[in-house]
XYZ file of C-alpha atoms in Angstrom:
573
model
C 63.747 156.989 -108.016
C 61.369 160.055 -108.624
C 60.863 160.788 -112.419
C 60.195 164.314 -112.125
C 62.121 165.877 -114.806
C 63.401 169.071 -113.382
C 65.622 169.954 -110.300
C 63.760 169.610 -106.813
C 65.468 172.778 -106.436
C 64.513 174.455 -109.759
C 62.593 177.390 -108.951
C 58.239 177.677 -110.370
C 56.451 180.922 -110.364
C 52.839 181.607 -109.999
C 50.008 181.012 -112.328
C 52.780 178.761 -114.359
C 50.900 175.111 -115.016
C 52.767 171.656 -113.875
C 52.033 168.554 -113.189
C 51.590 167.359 -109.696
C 51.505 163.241 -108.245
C 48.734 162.820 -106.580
C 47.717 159.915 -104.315
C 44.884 159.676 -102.937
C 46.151 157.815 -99.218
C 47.276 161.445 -98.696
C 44.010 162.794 -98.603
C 42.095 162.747 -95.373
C 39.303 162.783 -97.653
C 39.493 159.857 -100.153
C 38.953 161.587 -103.009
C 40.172 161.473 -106.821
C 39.680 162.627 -110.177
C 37.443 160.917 -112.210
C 37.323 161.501 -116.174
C 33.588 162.555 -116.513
C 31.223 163.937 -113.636
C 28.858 160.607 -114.364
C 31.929 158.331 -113.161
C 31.814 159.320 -109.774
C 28.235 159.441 -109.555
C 27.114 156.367 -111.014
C 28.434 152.714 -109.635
C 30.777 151.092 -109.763
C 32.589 154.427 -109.222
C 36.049 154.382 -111.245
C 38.903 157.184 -111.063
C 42.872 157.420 -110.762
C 44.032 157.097 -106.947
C 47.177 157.668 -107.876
C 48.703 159.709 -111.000
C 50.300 162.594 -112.326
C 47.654 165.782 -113.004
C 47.803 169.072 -114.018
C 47.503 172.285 -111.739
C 48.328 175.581 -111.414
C 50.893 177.016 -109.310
C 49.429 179.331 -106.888
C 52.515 180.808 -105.228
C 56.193 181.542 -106.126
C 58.216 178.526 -105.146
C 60.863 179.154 -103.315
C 58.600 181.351 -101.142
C 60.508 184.521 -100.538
C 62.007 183.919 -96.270
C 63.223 185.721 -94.024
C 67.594 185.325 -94.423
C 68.137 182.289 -91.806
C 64.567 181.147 -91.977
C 65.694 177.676 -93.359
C 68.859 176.082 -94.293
C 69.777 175.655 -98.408
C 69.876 172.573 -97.941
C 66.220 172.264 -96.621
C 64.910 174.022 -99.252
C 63.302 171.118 -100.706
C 61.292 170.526 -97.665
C 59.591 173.476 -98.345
C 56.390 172.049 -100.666
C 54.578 174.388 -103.573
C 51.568 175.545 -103.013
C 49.281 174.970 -106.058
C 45.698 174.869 -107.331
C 44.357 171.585 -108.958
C 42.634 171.957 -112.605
C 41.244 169.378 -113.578
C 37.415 169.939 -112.642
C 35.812 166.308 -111.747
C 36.578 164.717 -108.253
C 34.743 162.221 -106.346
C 34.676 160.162 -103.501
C 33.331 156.652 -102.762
C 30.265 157.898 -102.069
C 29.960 160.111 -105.562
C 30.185 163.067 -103.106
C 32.080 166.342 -105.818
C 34.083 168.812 -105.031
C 34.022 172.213 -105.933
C 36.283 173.124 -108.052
C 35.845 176.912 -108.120
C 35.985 176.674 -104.269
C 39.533 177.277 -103.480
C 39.374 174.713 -99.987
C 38.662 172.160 -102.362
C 41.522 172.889 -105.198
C 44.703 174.358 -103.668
C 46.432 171.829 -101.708
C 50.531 171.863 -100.687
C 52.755 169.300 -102.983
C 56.028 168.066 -102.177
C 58.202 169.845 -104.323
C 60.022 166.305 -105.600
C 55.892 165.925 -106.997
C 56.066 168.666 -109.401
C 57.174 168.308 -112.448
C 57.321 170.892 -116.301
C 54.138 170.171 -117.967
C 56.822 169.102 -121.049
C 60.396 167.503 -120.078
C 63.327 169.364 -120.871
C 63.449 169.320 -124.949
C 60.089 169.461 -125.642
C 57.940 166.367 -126.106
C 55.457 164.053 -123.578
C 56.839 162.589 -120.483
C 57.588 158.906 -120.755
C 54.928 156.642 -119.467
C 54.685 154.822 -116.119
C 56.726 151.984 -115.350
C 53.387 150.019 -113.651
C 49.385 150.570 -114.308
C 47.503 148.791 -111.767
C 43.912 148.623 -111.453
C 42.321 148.084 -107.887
C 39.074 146.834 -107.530
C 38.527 147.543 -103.872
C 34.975 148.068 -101.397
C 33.360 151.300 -102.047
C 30.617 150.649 -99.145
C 30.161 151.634 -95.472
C 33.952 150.489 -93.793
C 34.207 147.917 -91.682
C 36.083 147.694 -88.242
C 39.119 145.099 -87.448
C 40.673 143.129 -84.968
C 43.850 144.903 -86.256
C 46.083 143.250 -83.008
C 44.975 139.944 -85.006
C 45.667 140.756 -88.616
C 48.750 142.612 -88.003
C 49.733 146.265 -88.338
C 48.715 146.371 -92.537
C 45.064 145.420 -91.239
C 42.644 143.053 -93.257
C 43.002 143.123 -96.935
C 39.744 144.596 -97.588
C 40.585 147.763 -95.607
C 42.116 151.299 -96.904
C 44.747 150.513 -94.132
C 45.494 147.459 -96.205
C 45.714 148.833 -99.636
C 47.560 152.072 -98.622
C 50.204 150.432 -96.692
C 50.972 148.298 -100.251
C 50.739 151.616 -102.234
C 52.506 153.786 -99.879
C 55.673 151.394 -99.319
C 55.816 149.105 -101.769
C 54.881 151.302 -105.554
C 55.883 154.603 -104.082
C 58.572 153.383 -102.128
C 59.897 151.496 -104.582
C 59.140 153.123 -108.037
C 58.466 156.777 -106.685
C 55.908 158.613 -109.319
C 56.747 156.071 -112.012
C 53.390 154.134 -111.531
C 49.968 155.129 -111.558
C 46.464 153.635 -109.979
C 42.990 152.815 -111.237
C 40.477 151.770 -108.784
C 37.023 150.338 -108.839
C 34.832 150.786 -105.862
C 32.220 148.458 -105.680
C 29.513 147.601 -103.193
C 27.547 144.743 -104.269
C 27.528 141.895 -107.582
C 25.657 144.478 -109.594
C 28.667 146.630 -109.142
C 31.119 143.821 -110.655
C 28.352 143.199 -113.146
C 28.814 146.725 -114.614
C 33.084 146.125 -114.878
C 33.944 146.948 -118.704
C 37.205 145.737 -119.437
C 37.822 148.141 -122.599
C 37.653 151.152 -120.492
C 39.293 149.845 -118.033
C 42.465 148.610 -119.571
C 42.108 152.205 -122.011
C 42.939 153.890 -118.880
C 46.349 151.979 -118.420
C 49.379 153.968 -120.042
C 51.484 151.820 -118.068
C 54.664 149.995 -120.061
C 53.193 147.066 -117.484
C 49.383 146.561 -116.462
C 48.319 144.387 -113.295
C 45.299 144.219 -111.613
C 44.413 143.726 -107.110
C 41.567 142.432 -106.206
C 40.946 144.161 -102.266
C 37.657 141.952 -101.689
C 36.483 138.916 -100.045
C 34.013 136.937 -102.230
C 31.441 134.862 -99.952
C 28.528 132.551 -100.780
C 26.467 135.101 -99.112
C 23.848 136.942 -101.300
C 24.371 140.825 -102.006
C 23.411 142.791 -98.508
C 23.385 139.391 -96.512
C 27.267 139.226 -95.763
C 28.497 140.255 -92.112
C 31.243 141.937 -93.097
C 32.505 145.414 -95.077
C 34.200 143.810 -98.119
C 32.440 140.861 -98.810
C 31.076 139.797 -102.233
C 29.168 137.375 -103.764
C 32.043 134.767 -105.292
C 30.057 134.732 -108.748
C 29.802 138.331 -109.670
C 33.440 138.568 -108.308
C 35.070 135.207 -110.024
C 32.954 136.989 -113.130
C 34.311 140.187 -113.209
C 37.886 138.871 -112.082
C 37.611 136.268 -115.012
C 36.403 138.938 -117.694
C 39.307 141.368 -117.255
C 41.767 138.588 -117.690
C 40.395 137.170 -120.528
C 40.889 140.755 -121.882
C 44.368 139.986 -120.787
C 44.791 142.089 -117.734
C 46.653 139.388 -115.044
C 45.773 139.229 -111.722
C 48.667 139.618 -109.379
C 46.499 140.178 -105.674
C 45.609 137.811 -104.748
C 45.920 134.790 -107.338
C 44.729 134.355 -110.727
C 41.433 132.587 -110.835
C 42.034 129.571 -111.069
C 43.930 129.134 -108.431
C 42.071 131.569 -106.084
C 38.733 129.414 -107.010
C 40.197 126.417 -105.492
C 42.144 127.836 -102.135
C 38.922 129.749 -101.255
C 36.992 126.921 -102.002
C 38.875 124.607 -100.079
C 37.629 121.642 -102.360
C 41.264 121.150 -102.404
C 41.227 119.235 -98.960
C 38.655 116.518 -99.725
C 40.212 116.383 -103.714
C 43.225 115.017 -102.036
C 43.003 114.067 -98.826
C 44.152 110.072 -100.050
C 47.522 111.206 -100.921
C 49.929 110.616 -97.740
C 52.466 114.015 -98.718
C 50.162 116.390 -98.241
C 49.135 115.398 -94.689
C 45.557 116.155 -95.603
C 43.042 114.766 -92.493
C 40.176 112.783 -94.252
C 37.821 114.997 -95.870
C 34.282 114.330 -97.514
C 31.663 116.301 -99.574
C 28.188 116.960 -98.363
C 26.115 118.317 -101.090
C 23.465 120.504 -99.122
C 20.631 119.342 -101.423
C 21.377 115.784 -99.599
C 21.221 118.336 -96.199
C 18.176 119.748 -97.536
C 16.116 116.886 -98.511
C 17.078 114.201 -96.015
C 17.643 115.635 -92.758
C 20.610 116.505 -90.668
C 20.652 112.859 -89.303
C 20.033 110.880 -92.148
C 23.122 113.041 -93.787
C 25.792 112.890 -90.718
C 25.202 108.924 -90.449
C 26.072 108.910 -93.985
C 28.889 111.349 -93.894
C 30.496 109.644 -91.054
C 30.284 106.733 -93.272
C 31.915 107.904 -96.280
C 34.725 109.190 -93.757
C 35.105 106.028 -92.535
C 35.843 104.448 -96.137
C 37.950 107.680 -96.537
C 39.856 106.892 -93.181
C 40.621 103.345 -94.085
C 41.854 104.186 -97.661
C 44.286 106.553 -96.569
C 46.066 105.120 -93.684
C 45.645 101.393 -95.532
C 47.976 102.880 -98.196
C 51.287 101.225 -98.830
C 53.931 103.890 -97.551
C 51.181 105.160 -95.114
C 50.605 101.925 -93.139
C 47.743 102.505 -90.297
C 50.052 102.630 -87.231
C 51.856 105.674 -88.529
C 48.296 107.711 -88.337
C 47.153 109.815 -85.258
C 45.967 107.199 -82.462
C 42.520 109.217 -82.533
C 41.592 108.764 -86.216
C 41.815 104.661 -86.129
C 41.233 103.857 -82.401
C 37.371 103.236 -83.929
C 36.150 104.607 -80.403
C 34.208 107.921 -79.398
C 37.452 109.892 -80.026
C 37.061 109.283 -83.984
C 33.593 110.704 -84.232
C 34.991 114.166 -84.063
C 36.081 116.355 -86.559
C 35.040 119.610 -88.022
C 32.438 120.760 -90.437
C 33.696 123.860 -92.781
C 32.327 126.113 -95.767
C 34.405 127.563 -98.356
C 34.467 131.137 -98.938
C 34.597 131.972 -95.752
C 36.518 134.140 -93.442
C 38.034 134.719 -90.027
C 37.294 131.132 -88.855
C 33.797 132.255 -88.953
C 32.246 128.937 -90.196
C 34.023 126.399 -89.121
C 32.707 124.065 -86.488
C 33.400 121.280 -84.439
C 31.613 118.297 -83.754
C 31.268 115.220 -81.483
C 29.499 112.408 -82.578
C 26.336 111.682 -85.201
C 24.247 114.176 -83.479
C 26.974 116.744 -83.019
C 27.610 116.252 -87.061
C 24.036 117.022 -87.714
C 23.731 120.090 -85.087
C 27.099 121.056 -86.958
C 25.457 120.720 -90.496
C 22.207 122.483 -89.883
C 24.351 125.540 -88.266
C 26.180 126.241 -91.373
C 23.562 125.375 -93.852
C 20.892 128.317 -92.134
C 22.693 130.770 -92.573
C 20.814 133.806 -93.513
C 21.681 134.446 -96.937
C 24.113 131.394 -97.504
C 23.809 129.939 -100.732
C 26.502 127.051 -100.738
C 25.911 124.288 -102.601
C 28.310 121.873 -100.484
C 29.957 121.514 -97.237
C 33.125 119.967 -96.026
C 33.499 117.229 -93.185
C 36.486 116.749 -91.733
C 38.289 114.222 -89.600
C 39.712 115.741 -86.226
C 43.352 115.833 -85.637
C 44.809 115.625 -82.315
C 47.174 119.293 -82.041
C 48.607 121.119 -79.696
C 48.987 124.143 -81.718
C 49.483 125.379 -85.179
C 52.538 126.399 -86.959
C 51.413 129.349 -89.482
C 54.345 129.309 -91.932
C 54.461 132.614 -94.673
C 55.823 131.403 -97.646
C 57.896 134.355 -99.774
C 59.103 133.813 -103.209
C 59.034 130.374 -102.695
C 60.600 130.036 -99.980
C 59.585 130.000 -95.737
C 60.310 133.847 -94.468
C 58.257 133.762 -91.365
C 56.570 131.201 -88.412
C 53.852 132.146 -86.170
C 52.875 130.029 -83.690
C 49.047 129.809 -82.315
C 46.081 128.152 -80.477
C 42.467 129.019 -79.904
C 41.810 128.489 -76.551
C 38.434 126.741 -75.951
C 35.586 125.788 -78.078
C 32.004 127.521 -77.036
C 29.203 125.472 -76.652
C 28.243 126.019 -80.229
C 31.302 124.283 -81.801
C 33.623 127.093 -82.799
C 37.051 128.257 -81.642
C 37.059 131.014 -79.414
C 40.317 133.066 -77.585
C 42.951 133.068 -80.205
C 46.168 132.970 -78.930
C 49.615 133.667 -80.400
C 53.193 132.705 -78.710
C 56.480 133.098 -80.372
C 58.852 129.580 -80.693
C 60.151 129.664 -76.814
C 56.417 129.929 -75.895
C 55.250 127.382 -78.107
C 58.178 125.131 -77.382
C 57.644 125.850 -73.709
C 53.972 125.661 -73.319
C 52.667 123.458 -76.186
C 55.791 121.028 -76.869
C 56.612 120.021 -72.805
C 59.863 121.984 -73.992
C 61.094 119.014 -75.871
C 63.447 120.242 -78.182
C 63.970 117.308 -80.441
C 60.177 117.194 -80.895
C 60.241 120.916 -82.409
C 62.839 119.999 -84.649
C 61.374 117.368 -85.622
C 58.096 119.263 -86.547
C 60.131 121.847 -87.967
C 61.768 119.293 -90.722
C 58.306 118.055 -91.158
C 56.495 121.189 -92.296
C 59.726 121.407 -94.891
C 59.002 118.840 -96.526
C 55.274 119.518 -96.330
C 55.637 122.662 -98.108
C 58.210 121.592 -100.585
C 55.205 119.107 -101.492
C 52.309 121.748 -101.973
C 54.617 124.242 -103.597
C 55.410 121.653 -106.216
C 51.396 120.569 -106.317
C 50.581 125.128 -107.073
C 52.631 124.554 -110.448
C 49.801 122.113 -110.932
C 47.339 124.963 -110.652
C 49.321 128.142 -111.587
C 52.206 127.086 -114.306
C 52.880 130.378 -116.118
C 52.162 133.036 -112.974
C 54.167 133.775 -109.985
C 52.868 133.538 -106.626
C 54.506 135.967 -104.410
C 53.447 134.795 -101.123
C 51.147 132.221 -99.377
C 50.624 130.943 -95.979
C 50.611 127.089 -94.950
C 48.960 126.149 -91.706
C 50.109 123.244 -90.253
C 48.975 121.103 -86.842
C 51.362 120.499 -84.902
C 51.090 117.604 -81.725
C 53.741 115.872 -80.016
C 53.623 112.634 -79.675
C 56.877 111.117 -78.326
C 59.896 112.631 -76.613
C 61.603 113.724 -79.720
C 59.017 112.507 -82.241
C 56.136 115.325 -83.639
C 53.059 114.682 -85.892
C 52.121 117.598 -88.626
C 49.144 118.001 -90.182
C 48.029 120.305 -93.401
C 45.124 122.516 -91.960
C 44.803 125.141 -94.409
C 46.489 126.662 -98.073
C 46.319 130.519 -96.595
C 45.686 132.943 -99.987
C 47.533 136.506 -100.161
C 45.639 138.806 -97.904
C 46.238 136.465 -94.904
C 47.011 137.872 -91.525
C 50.262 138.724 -90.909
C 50.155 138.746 -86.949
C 52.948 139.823 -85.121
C 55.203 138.930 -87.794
C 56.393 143.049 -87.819
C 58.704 142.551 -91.531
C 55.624 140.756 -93.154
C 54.247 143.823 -95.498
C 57.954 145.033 -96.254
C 58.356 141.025 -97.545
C 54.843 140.262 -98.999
C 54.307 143.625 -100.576
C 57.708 143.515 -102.384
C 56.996 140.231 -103.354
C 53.603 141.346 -105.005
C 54.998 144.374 -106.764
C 57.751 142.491 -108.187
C 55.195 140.394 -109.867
C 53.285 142.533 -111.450
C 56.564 143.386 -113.555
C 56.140 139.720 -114.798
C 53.971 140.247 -117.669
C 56.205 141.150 -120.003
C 59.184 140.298 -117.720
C 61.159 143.367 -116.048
C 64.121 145.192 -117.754
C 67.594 145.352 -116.300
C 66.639 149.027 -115.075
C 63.332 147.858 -113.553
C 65.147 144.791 -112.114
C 67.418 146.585 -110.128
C 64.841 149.194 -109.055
C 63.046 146.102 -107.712
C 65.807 144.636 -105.654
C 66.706 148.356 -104.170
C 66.454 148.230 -100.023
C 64.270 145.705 -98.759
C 63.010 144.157 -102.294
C 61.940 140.896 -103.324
C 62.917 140.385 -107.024
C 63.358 136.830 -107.251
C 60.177 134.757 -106.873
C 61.872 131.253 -107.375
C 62.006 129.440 -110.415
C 59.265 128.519 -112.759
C 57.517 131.534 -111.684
C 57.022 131.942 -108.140
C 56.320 128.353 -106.909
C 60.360 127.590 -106.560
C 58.952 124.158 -108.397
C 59.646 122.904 -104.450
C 62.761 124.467 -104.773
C 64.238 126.677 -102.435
C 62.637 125.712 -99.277
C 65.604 125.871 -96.205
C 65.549 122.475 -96.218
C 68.034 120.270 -97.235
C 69.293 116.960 -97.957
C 71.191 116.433 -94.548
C 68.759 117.366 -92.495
C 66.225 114.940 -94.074
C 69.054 112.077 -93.858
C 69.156 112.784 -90.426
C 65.236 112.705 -89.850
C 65.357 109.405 -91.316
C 68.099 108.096 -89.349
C 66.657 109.136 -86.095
C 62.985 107.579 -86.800
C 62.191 105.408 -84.180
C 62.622 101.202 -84.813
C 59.261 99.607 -86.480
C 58.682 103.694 -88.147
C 58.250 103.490 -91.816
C 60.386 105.713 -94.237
C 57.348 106.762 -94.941
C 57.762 109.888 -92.453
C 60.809 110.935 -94.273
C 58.329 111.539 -97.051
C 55.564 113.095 -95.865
């Protein structure tokens, strides 16, 4: 798949000049050419992380060896030993090198990464396949629970973003892409984004662009967290390079990225039985502000009330079908949990008992230091025993984890996360009722046939490679499961344990950022070489609800097997 032009084994001789791929995960020191000194000294700091660039050959390649030293065959093994021209690199922290000190300029290449500085016939090479700009954190890293978020790390991490470059674009396209990234520490940094020199960077036949951030509603130096940004500056920035028409493909275009993050979604609609949506209300943290955490939770718990009765009064939905703790109208009902959106790590959500516990609940998230929400969500509790973390590929379920947090502190939020695989779960969190697994199982099919159908509502004309759906999971009769939706999971999710999930999700990404234009036969079947993930379901990415390994039998047979006095109404949600 390499596009160097010449034999690996075609001999170079010193001082001759070549071009050489560099990428910049292959430096222990992060750094990268920039075009002028000034762009790796001033902020945001922009360069190419990954590219073809001229140097100099410093030594005669093949190296004359000892007879025996290595075997012919080998020979390409052997890398070239050259000295970099080009005289302006950088690192994130607009720290130069040298570049009359030779330490800092001769470097060994792989000799498959050299190529004539003019193909064979004369002429320019031909340009990239891919251009993809990064816009990734360019301040002090952060540390991760990397047992947690899975061997690819959190999304905001070089881990993250080199394990996408390294096997997915090289892997899969060799030299025939090339990388622009952004390093940015704060919204003044995303202020300063100019799209036309930006997208007069790309030479790539097509352009994408990867947002490696997580934008908060914390002000600039407030957030706890390498990574974070404020949501405006980002959703700004984000929103300004693809109205200059460069797409997003990491995570999600805007618009829908606005909403998951959000999570506005969940109170929006809550009322409609599919989506197995607990009963969610608004709190507008003026109203917080103003009137006191207890004026506001007695009215909250209110409004949830008239929430609760709306949705499990619905014909289809009829009230005995909901969870015995959200219509009982006893102590058990006044739970639930408080959340804000743009948040991360389960970091602000937390549970409450009761009026009081609501407004304890409300005040904690509404002090935080820097926070400047302008809402907060309050949300019914759902009985679970665990939940059932599906990845969703191209449309389609690849992937289940299975997990519990194991207490709540004294605070209100989950503590001692805990992860089994389906034995574990079935074993410890079912009573190792079979029938009630399958059950849930069929369940959370249908469920996410339903939400991929509602993303076409939000993202019609752009794939979506990959998404997780939470669901919670309870038994509640031998045979017989309930399922709730707990949370729309964006790209950049944890992976876990699941060990194939970057092979699957980053193929899935890179394929769609071919979908501008819309790949060519050639670029097609470079995309579905070993391990890739070419087809993203129809309509773009969604499968339109199609595709999900569910099917009509097994949804007869739900129905058939629903207990006497059970609504049909269970084969539909």
């Amino acid at each position: 798949n390499f596009s160097a032009t010449m034999s690996s084994l075609t001999p170079v001789a010193r001082g001759e000049t070549v071009e050489v791929f560099y990428r910049r995960s292959t430096d222990p020191y992060g750094y990268f050419p920039v075009e002028t000194a000034y762009h790796g000294l001033l902020r945001p700091r922009i360069g190419k992380t990954d590219c073809w660039i001229r140097a100099k050959v410093e030594q005669d390649w093949p190296p004359p060896l000892p007879p025996g030293t290595i075997a012919p065959d080998s020979l390409e093994s052997v890398p070239v030993l050259v000295r970099h021209t080009h005289p302006h690199w950088s690192n994130s922290d607009g720290q130069r090198l040298n570049p009359d000190d030779p330490k800092d300029m001769v470097v060994s290449v792989a000799r498959c990464e050299v190529r004539p500085l003019n193909p064979d016939g004369g002429g320019a090479h031909p340009p990239p396949l891919l251009s993809l700009c990064i816009v990734r954190w360019g301040g002090e890293p952060g540390c991760f629970n990397d047992e947690q978020w899975g061997r690819a790390s959190a999304s905001v991490s070089d881990t993250y973003i080199h394990t996408f470059i390294d096997e997915a674009c090289y892997g899969t396209l060799g030299t025939r892409y090339e990388t622009i990234s952004v390093f940015v520490s704060s919204a003044a940094d995303l202020d300063r984004l100019q799209p036309p020199a930006i997208l007069g960077a790309m030479r790539g036949a097509h352009r994408a662009a990867a947002y490696f951030l997580w934008p908060t509603h914390q002000q600039d130096a407030t957030a706890d967290q390498a990574g974070m940004v404020p949501a405006r500056a980002y959703f700004a920035a984000m929103n300004l390079l693809e109205s200059a028409g460069l797409p997003t493909r990491f995570p999600h275009p805007s618009a829908l990225y606005h909403t998951l993050l959000g999570k506005d979604w969940q109170a929006n609609l809550c009322l409609l039985p599919r989506l197995r949506i607990p009963p969610t209300v608004t709190v507008n943290r003026a109203d917080l502000v103003a009137g006191g955490a207890s004026r506001t939770a007695g009215r909250a718990l209110a409004a949830l009330g008239e929430v609760r009765a709306a949705r499990y009064g619905q014909r289809g939905e009829p009230a005995h079908l909901a969870p015995s703790a959200l219509v009982d109208g006893g102590a058990v009902a006044r739970r639930g949990v408080v959340k804000l959106g743009f948040s991360w790590e389960a970091a602000h959500v937390c549970m409450w008992r009761g009026e009081q516990g609501l407004g304890s609940a409300l005040e904690s998230l509404s002090d935080l230091p820097g926070c400047d929400a302008a809402s907060l969500l309050v949300q019914d509790y759902v009985p679970s025993s665990f939940e059932a973390r599906t990845y969703v590929v191209g449309g389609k379920p690849a992937h289940t984890v299975y997990s519990s947090f194991e207490r709540v502190d004294p605070h209100g939020y989950v503590r001692d996360f805990v992860e089994r695989d389906r034995e574990g779960a079935l074993r410890d969190w079912m009573d190792a009722d079979v029938g009630a697994m399958a059950h849930a199982e069929r369940r959370i099919a249908r469920l996410i046939q339903h939400w991929m159908v509602w993303l076409r509502c939000k993202c019609a004309s752009a794939p979506i490679p990959a998404l997780r759906i939470d669901c919670l999971v309870k038994r509640v009769a031998p045979g017989r499961a309930e399922v709730h939706t707990l949370e729309l999971t964006e790209l950049g999710f944890s992976m876990l344990s699941w060990a194939d999930g970057p092979r699957a999700v980053f193929s899935a990404v890179l394929a769609s950022m071919f979908d501008d234009i819309g790949p060519t036969e050639e670029e097609s079947a470079l995309l579905a070489g070993p391990g890739g993930y070419p087809d993203l379901g129809g309509g773009g990415g969604s499968g339109g609800g199609a595709g999900v390994a569910t099917t009509k039998d097994s949804e007869s047979a739900d129905c058939a097997s629903s207990e006497g006095g059970e609504s049909s109404s269970d084969c539909d949600a």
